[in-house]
Amino acid sequence: MFGKRLKMAAKKAKRKKDKLIESLIAVVGEDAIYYEHEDLLAYECDGYVIHKGLPRAVVFPSTTEEVSQIVKILHAQKIPFIPRGAGTGLSGGATPMGGEVIISLVRMKQLLEVDFENRRAVVQPGFVNLKLTNAIAEKGYYYVPDPSSQRTCTIGGNVGENAGGAHCLKYGVTTNHVLGLEVVLPDGEIVNIGGIPDMPGYDLLGLLTGSEGTLGIVTKITVKILKQPEAQETVCALFDRVEDASHTVSDIISAGIIPAALEMMDKIAIEGVEKGNYPVGYPKDLAAVLLIEVDGIKEGIPEQIEKIIQICQNRNVREVRVASSEAERQAWWNNRKQAFGAMGTISPDYLVQDGVIPRSKLPEVLEKVAQISSKYGLRIANVFHAGDGNLHPLILFDSRVPGDTEKAVAAGSEILKVCADVGGSITGEHGVGIEKKEEMRFIFNDEEIALQVSIRDVFNPENLCNPDKLFPTASRCAEVKAVKRASG
Amino acid sequence: MKPTSMEQIKQGILQILGSRLPEGEVIHCAGNHDENLLGNSGRLVVYPRDENQIGAILRFANEHSLTVIPEGGGTKRGLGGTLEQADILLSMQKIKGVVEHSVGDLIMTVKAGTTLQEIQSVLAKNGQFLPLDPPFPERSTIGGIVASNASGPKRLRYGSCRDLVVGLRVVTADGTIIRTGAKVVKNVAGYDMTKLFVGSMGTLGIITELHLKLKPLPPRRSLMLLTSPGGTEEIWDFSRRIMDSGMEPLALEVLNPGMAERLAGVSRYLLAVGFEDVPKAVDAQEEWVRQNLGQLRKTDMLHDEEAEAWWNRFAAVGTAPFALKVGSLATDVIPVMEAAEQAANNLGLSIICHGGTGLGISRIYVEDHDMRKFQSFYQTMQTFMAEREGYVIIESAPYTVRRGVSVWGDKPSYLRLLEGIKQKFDPRRVLNPGRFVGGI
Ligand SMILES: Cc1cc2nc3c(=O)[nH]c(=O)nc-3n(C[C@H](O)[C@H](O)[C@H](O)COP(=O)(O)OP(=O)(O)OC[C@H]3O[C@@H](n4cnc5c(N)ncnc54)[C@H](O)[C@@H]3O)c2cc1C
């Protein structure tokens, strides 16, 4: 015992002498850094738990200036680093490959400014998504992007992933709501981008949003805030056949209605959410549920609701109902928004996928997902933003069973191939991260990937900022690039 | 190596394109009045028919270090650039047509040389439209609109090009064809490369095909023209109140007296308020306006085709070769317009201008053709904006003026990033050299 403790003390002392740690402490102070092994374990991965890696340290800067100083130190010593928000990402974007310094933005969590007249708010990156809407709700305003993780995820992380949410169908995703960014570039320089619409120059705001922390560290964000719609109504429709629910989705869009949200859950998903923390009493034998929300001018809503109900009935709905109160509406949404977590009640593990398809291909693709499910012998729950064709197949597996994890990963990849083949994408909101690097090849050829890598090089030439994420393993692309440059 | 004579360039291009390109497709540029004034023309005009031909032309240009200006409808000749003539003007006018309209997906794929008007007429058959309202829809091509990030007042409700373009096909300067995005409305795979091309003024590549988000045609359109007997204060006050209400205005555009005179026959500051929605929602919003007019007076109210006709006249107003665009906070839009009016008065210039009080974008057209005075006017507006958040750019001016000033305003502090991006796409500066910010 005694000997072990001594050894630990010695290790601590040795650690303290690590020059890098010392220099980081000099910037942020003793209480804003982790470098002991046991402290680092919590940072081995984000919400994508299949891949793990140990960071060298985790630092918690409180100001942009501190972020810049940290980055300058790391840049000078060629030590890789990763910006991290709440770590709820689902593709491994904030997961170390091994040995990076994590720069956690959670202490930079202030709401800096709200300007109602210009309908914008300025936040620090660690500010939690839902807190913004809560802070401005009193005056009838809200921040649109509402990922299901909005109680914990940060707006910095939302910018990193270009996060979406249930209410992004009508109003757009994060990129449509970011007006300006302060960014610490991978060499430590602080730059301010945007702020006013159409700022002259290439659209760096658009490029940085969704770049998964590979182009720099966002330290301040100016976002649009919107006035709450005057009225909203939510319809819940229960179906006996998935095809009927899928066709209802396309019929609604084709009828010229753009709902604020249009969400779907299938049988297995319903089984999960009903066992979760917010059950609403969906019948056990249902095949699918649609949540359809319409918002806008009060007088315009009833006829849209009538039309939607009519469409559901034409598609053999079992039961269709308008929320009778705000409480009922909230209950439906809480039930839906906890869907991922609720899978834990019906399966030891689950893998969230995130494909996108043209909405008209929904019936065809769901059929293929079912085939993949039986091929691998894994249950797949489907929860998705049906209105914008963004599927979240939840692949249920048991990591204790040898080979099950690999099967889940393979099934997920196969689903993404199906999405790519119908003209869709491999990710609608969760990002590529570590998880989908190889799947990038489903939708981009080598030249297209090489061009993206070359854009990364403009910002992050030494690949120090969140290295080796997003793009398939370099070799082939690098070769193509070299050949291209040589001949061109 | 640069072939010196135009004849050599022409022969070179004909040779690459071989029999696929009839002689008549390459036209010597005689240079008409507009071209002489605005520049951005070409010693040779080429009309490729597909993206492979564009690729071949760009490869040739790249090899021989020629300069190429891609052009759609030519409505933005006055925007940026110091060249009177490039070696080649690459016209997109023969690359047109709707490739696919997926009605149930509210998505279309269209070739870049298609005019906005052509697009709208195809979509209307299926009750949909592309919610963009830039100037000159009958001449502007969708490629040009997106490359120059053109927009109009309705972006308040519908967003601008960056919100509507979901994917592209592009030929880069070395002739490579690349794709960005996909035919879906949500997509975060890799970098959002699409955004780089929006507003890039053809300096990174030539857009040949676009995937666009559509909207259902609104069953009812309405436009209310409100004037203020008092002054601009009431217009701002009304704008603020409507933005703070649950109403959903399509546009909130202030017109200066000069422009109001032309479009509404009243020589006062005027606010154009539009609504597009189902009839009951439009009626309710019109009623809200009537209840909340305050000191404002309703001078006209138009519906459906009439409202559209008014917006079309609005879109055709900016014919002056001298124009500025100002980006500011919404709260600064009316101050910008008043400062412009003041500056114009001091210089003895007459202007028409409009600005979106919900948007923060204003446009000023100087009607006199006096280069010196225009430059002073630009400087005055720059000084005015220097104390505020935002920018002033010259959206149109003769190329001789553009040579003498920085039309894009001050260089951004992060210019090296913009230059770095250009360098990756077009290291030999073939495409539109000097057309963009910081001389890119
Ligand atoms: C239960 C659950 C439900 C979810 N639902 C949704 C949903 O509906 N929609 C959706 O889009 N996502 C959803 N997600 C995924 C995740 O919450 C989002 O991707 C979110 O945006 C991540 O935010 P974060 O603060 O946790 O970022 P992190 O996971 O910490 O980081 C995400 C990425 O952004 C980078 N990053 C973080 N901060 C910064 C910064 N300041 N500057 C630059 N880069 C940075 C990181 O390096 C990483 O690549 C869900 C996740 C969970 C666990």
CSV table of N, CA and C in Angstrom, one decimal, chain A residues 264-348:
chain,number,residue,atom,x,y,z
A,264,MET,N,-41.0,11.1,-37.3
A,264,MET,CA,-41.6,9.7,-37.3
A,264,MET,C,-40.9,8.8,-36.4
A,265,MET,N,-41.6,7.8,-35.8
A,265,MET,CA,-41.0,6.8,-35.0
A,265,MET,C,-41.6,5.5,-35.5
A,266,ASP,N,-40.9,4.4,-35.6
A,266,ASP,CA,-41.5,3.1,-35.9
A,266,ASP,C,-41.7,2.2,-34.7
A,267,LYS,N,-42.1,1.0,-34.9
A,267,LYS,CA,-42.6,0.1,-33.9
A,267,LYS,C,-41.5,0.0,-32.7
A,268,ILE,N,-40.3,-0.3,-33.2
A,268,ILE,CA,-39.3,-0.6,-32.1
A,268,ILE,C,-38.9,0.7,-31.4
A,269,ALA,N,-38.9,1.8,-32.1
A,269,ALA,CA,-38.7,3.1,-31.4
A,269,ALA,C,-39.8,3.4,-30.4
A,270,ILE,N,-41.0,3.1,-30.8
A,270,ILE,CA,-42.1,3.3,-29.9
A,270,ILE,C,-42.0,2.5,-28.7
A,271,GLU,N,-41.6,1.2,-28.9
A,271,GLU,CA,-41.4,0.3,-27.7
A,271,GLU,C,-40.4,0.9,-26.8
A,272,GLY,N,-39.3,1.5,-27.3
A,272,GLY,CA,-38.3,2.1,-26.5
A,272,GLY,C,-38.8,3.4,-25.8
A,273,VAL,N,-39.4,4.3,-26.5
A,273,VAL,CA,-39.8,5.5,-25.8
A,273,VAL,C,-40.9,5.3,-24.8
A,274,GLU,N,-41.7,4.3,-25.0
A,274,GLU,CA,-42.7,4.0,-24.0
A,274,GLU,C,-42.1,3.4,-22.7
A,275,LYS,N,-40.9,2.8,-22.8
A,275,LYS,CA,-40.3,2.3,-21.6
A,275,LYS,C,-39.4,3.4,-21.0
A,276,GLY,N,-39.2,4.5,-21.7
A,276,GLY,CA,-38.3,5.5,-21.2
A,276,GLY,C,-38.9,6.4,-20.2
A,277,ASN,N,-38.4,7.6,-20.0
A,277,ASN,CA,-38.8,8.5,-18.9
A,277,ASN,C,-40.1,9.3,-19.2
A,278,TYR,N,-40.4,9.3,-20.5
A,278,TYR,CA,-41.6,10.1,-20.8
A,278,TYR,C,-42.6,9.4,-21.7
A,279,PRO,N,-43.2,8.3,-21.1
A,279,PRO,CA,-44.1,7.5,-22.0
A,279,PRO,C,-45.4,8.3,-22.1
A,280,VAL,N,-46.1,8.2,-23.3
A,280,VAL,CA,-47.3,8.9,-23.5
A,280,VAL,C,-48.5,7.9,-23.7
A,281,GLY,N,-48.2,6.6,-23.7
A,281,GLY,CA,-49.2,5.6,-23.8
A,281,GLY,C,-49.6,5.2,-25.2
A,282,TYR,N,-48.6,5.2,-26.1
A,282,TYR,CA,-48.9,4.8,-27.5
A,282,TYR,C,-49.2,3.3,-27.4
A,283,PRO,N,-50.2,2.8,-28.2
A,283,PRO,CA,-50.6,1.4,-28.2
A,283,PRO,C,-49.4,0.6,-28.6
A,284,LYS,N,-49.3,-0.6,-28.0
A,284,LYS,CA,-48.2,-1.5,-28.2
A,284,LYS,C,-48.0,-2.0,-29.6
A,285,ASP,N,-49.2,-2.2,-30.3
A,285,ASP,CA,-49.1,-2.8,-31.6
A,285,ASP,C,-49.0,-1.8,-32.8
A,286,LEU,N,-48.7,-0.6,-32.5
A,286,LEU,CA,-48.6,0.4,-33.5
A,286,LEU,C,-47.4,0.1,-34.5
A,287,ALA,N,-47.5,0.5,-35.7
A,287,ALA,CA,-46.4,0.4,-36.7
A,287,ALA,C,-45.6,1.7,-36.7
A,288,ALA,N,-46.3,2.8,-36.6
A,288,ALA,CA,-45.6,4.1,-36.8
A,288,ALA,C,-46.4,5.2,-36.2
A,289,VAL,N,-45.6,6.2,-35.7
A,289,VAL,CA,-46.2,7.4,-35.2
A,289,VAL,C,-45.7,8.6,-36.0
A,290,LEU,N,-46.5,9.5,-36.4
A,290,LEU,CA,-46.0,10.8,-36.9
A,290,LEU,C,-46.4,11.9,-36.0
A,291,LEU,N,-45.4,12.8,-35.8
A,291,LEU,CA,-45.7,14.0,-35.0
A,291,LEU,C,-45.6,15.2,-36.1
A,292,ILE,N,-46.7,15.9,-36.3
A,292,ILE,CA,-46.7,16.9,-37.3
A,292,ILE,C,-47.0,18.3,-36.6
A,293,GLU,N,-46.1,19.2,-36.7
A,293,GLU,CA,-46.4,20.5,-36.1
A,293,GLU,C,-46.5,21.6,-37.2
A,294,VAL,N,-47.5,22.4,-37.1
A,294,VAL,CA,-47.7,23.5,-38.0
A,294,VAL,C,-47.6,24.8,-37.2
A,295,ASP,N,-46.9,25.8,-37.7
A,295,ASP,CA,-47.0,27.0,-37.0
A,295,ASP,C,-47.1,28.2,-37.9
A,296,GLY,N,-47.4,29.4,-37.4
A,296,GLY,CA,-47.5,30.6,-38.2
A,296,GLY,C,-48.6,31.4,-37.7
A,297,ILE,N,-49.2,32.1,-38.6
A,297,ILE,CA,-50.3,33.0,-38.3
A,297,ILE,C,-51.6,32.2,-37.9
A,298,LYS,N,-52.1,32.6,-36.7
A,298,LYS,CA,-53.2,31.9,-36.1
A,298,LYS,C,-54.3,31.5,-37.1
A,299,GLU,N,-54.8,32.5,-37.8
A,299,GLU,CA,-55.9,32.2,-38.7
A,299,GLU,C,-55.6,31.2,-39.8
A,300,GLY,N,-54.3,31.1,-40.2
A,300,GLY,CA,-54.0,30.2,-41.3
A,300,GLY,C,-53.9,28.7,-40.9
A,301,ILE,N,-53.9,28.5,-39.6
A,301,ILE,CA,-53.5,27.1,-39.1
A,301,ILE,C,-54.7,26.1,-39.3
A,302,PRO,N,-55.9,26.5,-38.9
A,302,PRO,CA,-57.0,25.4,-38.9
A,302,PRO,C,-57.1,24.7,-40.3
A,303,GLU,N,-57.0,25.4,-41.4
A,303,GLU,CA,-57.2,24.7,-42.7
A,303,GLU,C,-56.1,23.8,-43.0
A,304,GLN,N,-54.9,24.2,-42.5
A,304,GLN,CA,-53.7,23.3,-42.8
A,304,GLN,C,-53.9,22.0,-41.9
A,305,ILE,N,-54.3,22.2,-40.7
A,305,ILE,CA,-54.5,21.0,-39.9
A,305,ILE,C,-55.6,20.1,-40.5
A,306,GLU,N,-56.7,20.7,-41.0
A,306,GLU,CA,-57.7,19.9,-41.6
A,306,GLU,C,-57.2,19.1,-42.8
A,307,LYS,N,-56.4,19.8,-43.6
A,307,LYS,CA,-55.8,19.1,-44.7
A,307,LYS,C,-54.9,18.0,-44.3
A,308,ILE,N,-54.1,18.2,-43.3
A,308,ILE,CA,-53.2,17.2,-42.8
A,308,ILE,C,-54.0,16.0,-42.3
A,309,ILE,N,-55.1,16.2,-41.5
A,309,ILE,CA,-55.9,15.1,-41.0
A,309,ILE,C,-56.5,14.3,-42.2
A,310,GLN,N,-56.9,15.1,-43.2
A,310,GLN,CA,-57.5,14.5,-44.4
A,310,GLN,C,-56.5,13.5,-45.0
A,311,ILE,N,-55.3,14.0,-45.2
A,311,ILE,CA,-54.2,13.2,-45.8
A,311,ILE,C,-53.9,12.0,-45.0
A,312,CYS,N,-53.9,12.1,-43.7
A,312,CYS,CA,-53.6,10.9,-42.8
A,312,CYS,C,-54.8,9.9,-43.0
A,313,GLN,N,-56.0,10.4,-43.1
A,313,GLN,CA,-57.1,9.5,-43.2
A,313,GLN,C,-57.1,8.8,-44.6
A,314,ASN,N,-56.7,9.6,-45.6
A,314,ASN,CA,-56.5,8.9,-46.9
A,314,ASN,C,-55.5,7.8,-46.9
A,315,ARG,N,-54.6,7.9,-45.9
A,315,ARG,CA,-53.5,6.9,-45.8
A,315,ARG,C,-53.8,5.9,-44.7
A,316,ASN,N,-55.1,5.7,-44.4
A,316,ASN,CA,-55.5,4.7,-43.5
A,316,ASN,C,-55.0,4.8,-42.0
A,317,VAL,N,-54.9,6.1,-41.6
A,317,VAL,CA,-54.5,6.3,-40.2
A,317,VAL,C,-55.4,5.6,-39.2
A,318,ARG,N,-54.8,5.0,-38.1
A,318,ARG,CA,-55.7,4.4,-37.1
A,318,ARG,C,-56.4,5.4,-36.3
A,319,GLU,N,-55.5,6.4,-35.9
A,319,GLU,CA,-56.1,7.5,-35.0
A,319,GLU,C,-55.3,8.7,-35.3
A,320,VAL,N,-55.9,9.8,-35.4
A,320,VAL,CA,-55.2,11.1,-35.6
A,320,VAL,C,-55.8,12.1,-34.6
A,321,ARG,N,-54.9,12.9,-34.0
A,321,ARG,CA,-55.4,13.8,-32.9
A,321,ARG,C,-54.6,15.1,-32.9
A,322,VAL,N,-55.3,16.2,-32.6
A,322,VAL,CA,-54.6,17.4,-32.4
A,322,VAL,C,-54.3,17.6,-30.9
A,323,ALA,N,-53.1,18.1,-30.5
A,323,ALA,CA,-52.8,18.2,-29.1
A,323,ALA,C,-53.9,19.1,-28.5
A,324,SER,N,-54.4,18.7,-27.4
A,324,SER,CA,-55.5,19.5,-26.8
A,324,SER,C,-55.0,20.6,-25.8
A,325,SER,N,-53.8,20.5,-25.5
A,325,SER,CA,-53.2,21.5,-24.6
A,325,SER,C,-51.7,21.5,-24.8
A,326,GLU,N,-51.1,22.6,-24.3
A,326,GLU,CA,-49.6,22.8,-24.4
A,326,GLU,C,-49.0,21.6,-23.6
A,327,ALA,N,-49.6,21.2,-22.6
A,327,ALA,CA,-49.0,20.1,-21.8
A,327,ALA,C,-49.0,18.8,-22.6
A,328,GLU,N,-50.0,18.5,-23.3
A,328,GLU,CA,-50.0,17.3,-24.2
A,328,GLU,C,-49.0,17.4,-25.3
A,329,ARG,N,-48.9,18.6,-25.9
A,329,ARG,CA,-47.9,18.8,-26.9
A,329,ARG,C,-46.5,18.6,-26.4
A,330,GLN,N,-46.2,19.2,-25.2
A,330,GLN,CA,-44.9,19.0,-24.6
A,330,GLN,C,-44.6,17.5,-24.3
A,331,ALA,N,-45.7,16.8,-23.8
A,331,ALA,CA,-45.5,15.4,-23.5
A,331,ALA,C,-45.1,14.6,-24.8
A,332,TRP,N,-45.8,14.9,-25.9
A,332,TRP,CA,-45.4,14.2,-27.1
A,332,TRP,C,-43.9,14.5,-27.5
A,333,TRP,N,-43.5,15.8,-27.4
A,333,TRP,CA,-42.2,16.2,-27.7
A,333,TRP,C,-41.1,15.6,-26.8
A,334,ASN,N,-41.4,15.6,-25.5
A,334,ASN,CA,-40.5,15.0,-24.6
A,334,ASN,C,-40.3,13.5,-24.9
A,335,ASN,N,-41.4,12.9,-25.2
A,335,ASN,CA,-41.3,11.5,-25.5
A,335,ASN,C,-40.4,11.3,-26.8
A,336,ARG,N,-40.6,12.1,-27.8
A,336,ARG,CA,-39.9,12.0,-29.0
A,336,ARG,C,-38.4,12.3,-28.8
A,337,LYS,N,-38.1,13.4,-28.0
A,337,LYS,CA,-36.7,13.9,-27.9
A,337,LYS,C,-35.9,13.0,-27.1
A,338,GLN,N,-36.5,12.1,-26.3
A,338,GLN,CA,-35.6,11.2,-25.5
A,338,GLN,C,-35.4,9.9,-26.2
A,339,ALA,N,-35.8,9.8,-27.5
A,339,ALA,CA,-35.8,8.5,-28.1
A,339,ALA,C,-34.5,7.8,-28.1
A,340,PHE,N,-33.4,8.5,-28.4
A,340,PHE,CA,-32.1,7.8,-28.4
A,340,PHE,C,-31.8,7.2,-27.0
A,341,GLY,N,-31.9,8.0,-26.0
A,341,GLY,CA,-31.6,7.5,-24.7
A,341,GLY,C,-32.5,6.3,-24.3
A,342,ALA,N,-33.7,6.4,-24.7
A,342,ALA,CA,-34.7,5.4,-24.3
A,342,ALA,C,-34.3,4.0,-24.9
A,343,MET,N,-33.5,4.0,-25.9
A,343,MET,CA,-33.1,2.7,-26.5
A,343,MET,C,-32.4,1.9,-25.4
A,344,GLY,N,-31.8,2.6,-24.5
A,344,GLY,CA,-31.1,1.9,-23.4
A,344,GLY,C,-32.0,1.0,-22.6
A,345,THR,N,-33.3,1.2,-22.7
A,345,THR,CA,-34.2,0.4,-21.9
A,345,THR,C,-34.6,-0.9,-22.6
A,346,ILE,N,-34.3,-1.0,-23.9
A,346,ILE,CA,-34.6,-2.2,-24.6
A,346,ILE,C,-33.4,-2.9,-25.2
A,347,SER,N,-32.3,-2.3,-25.1
A,347,SER,CA,-31.1,-2.9,-25.6
A,347,SER,C,-29.8,-2.5,-24.8
A,348,PRO,N,-28.9,-3.3,-24.6
A,348,PRO,CA,-27.7,-2.9,-23.8
A,348,PRO,C,-26.9,-1.8,-24.5
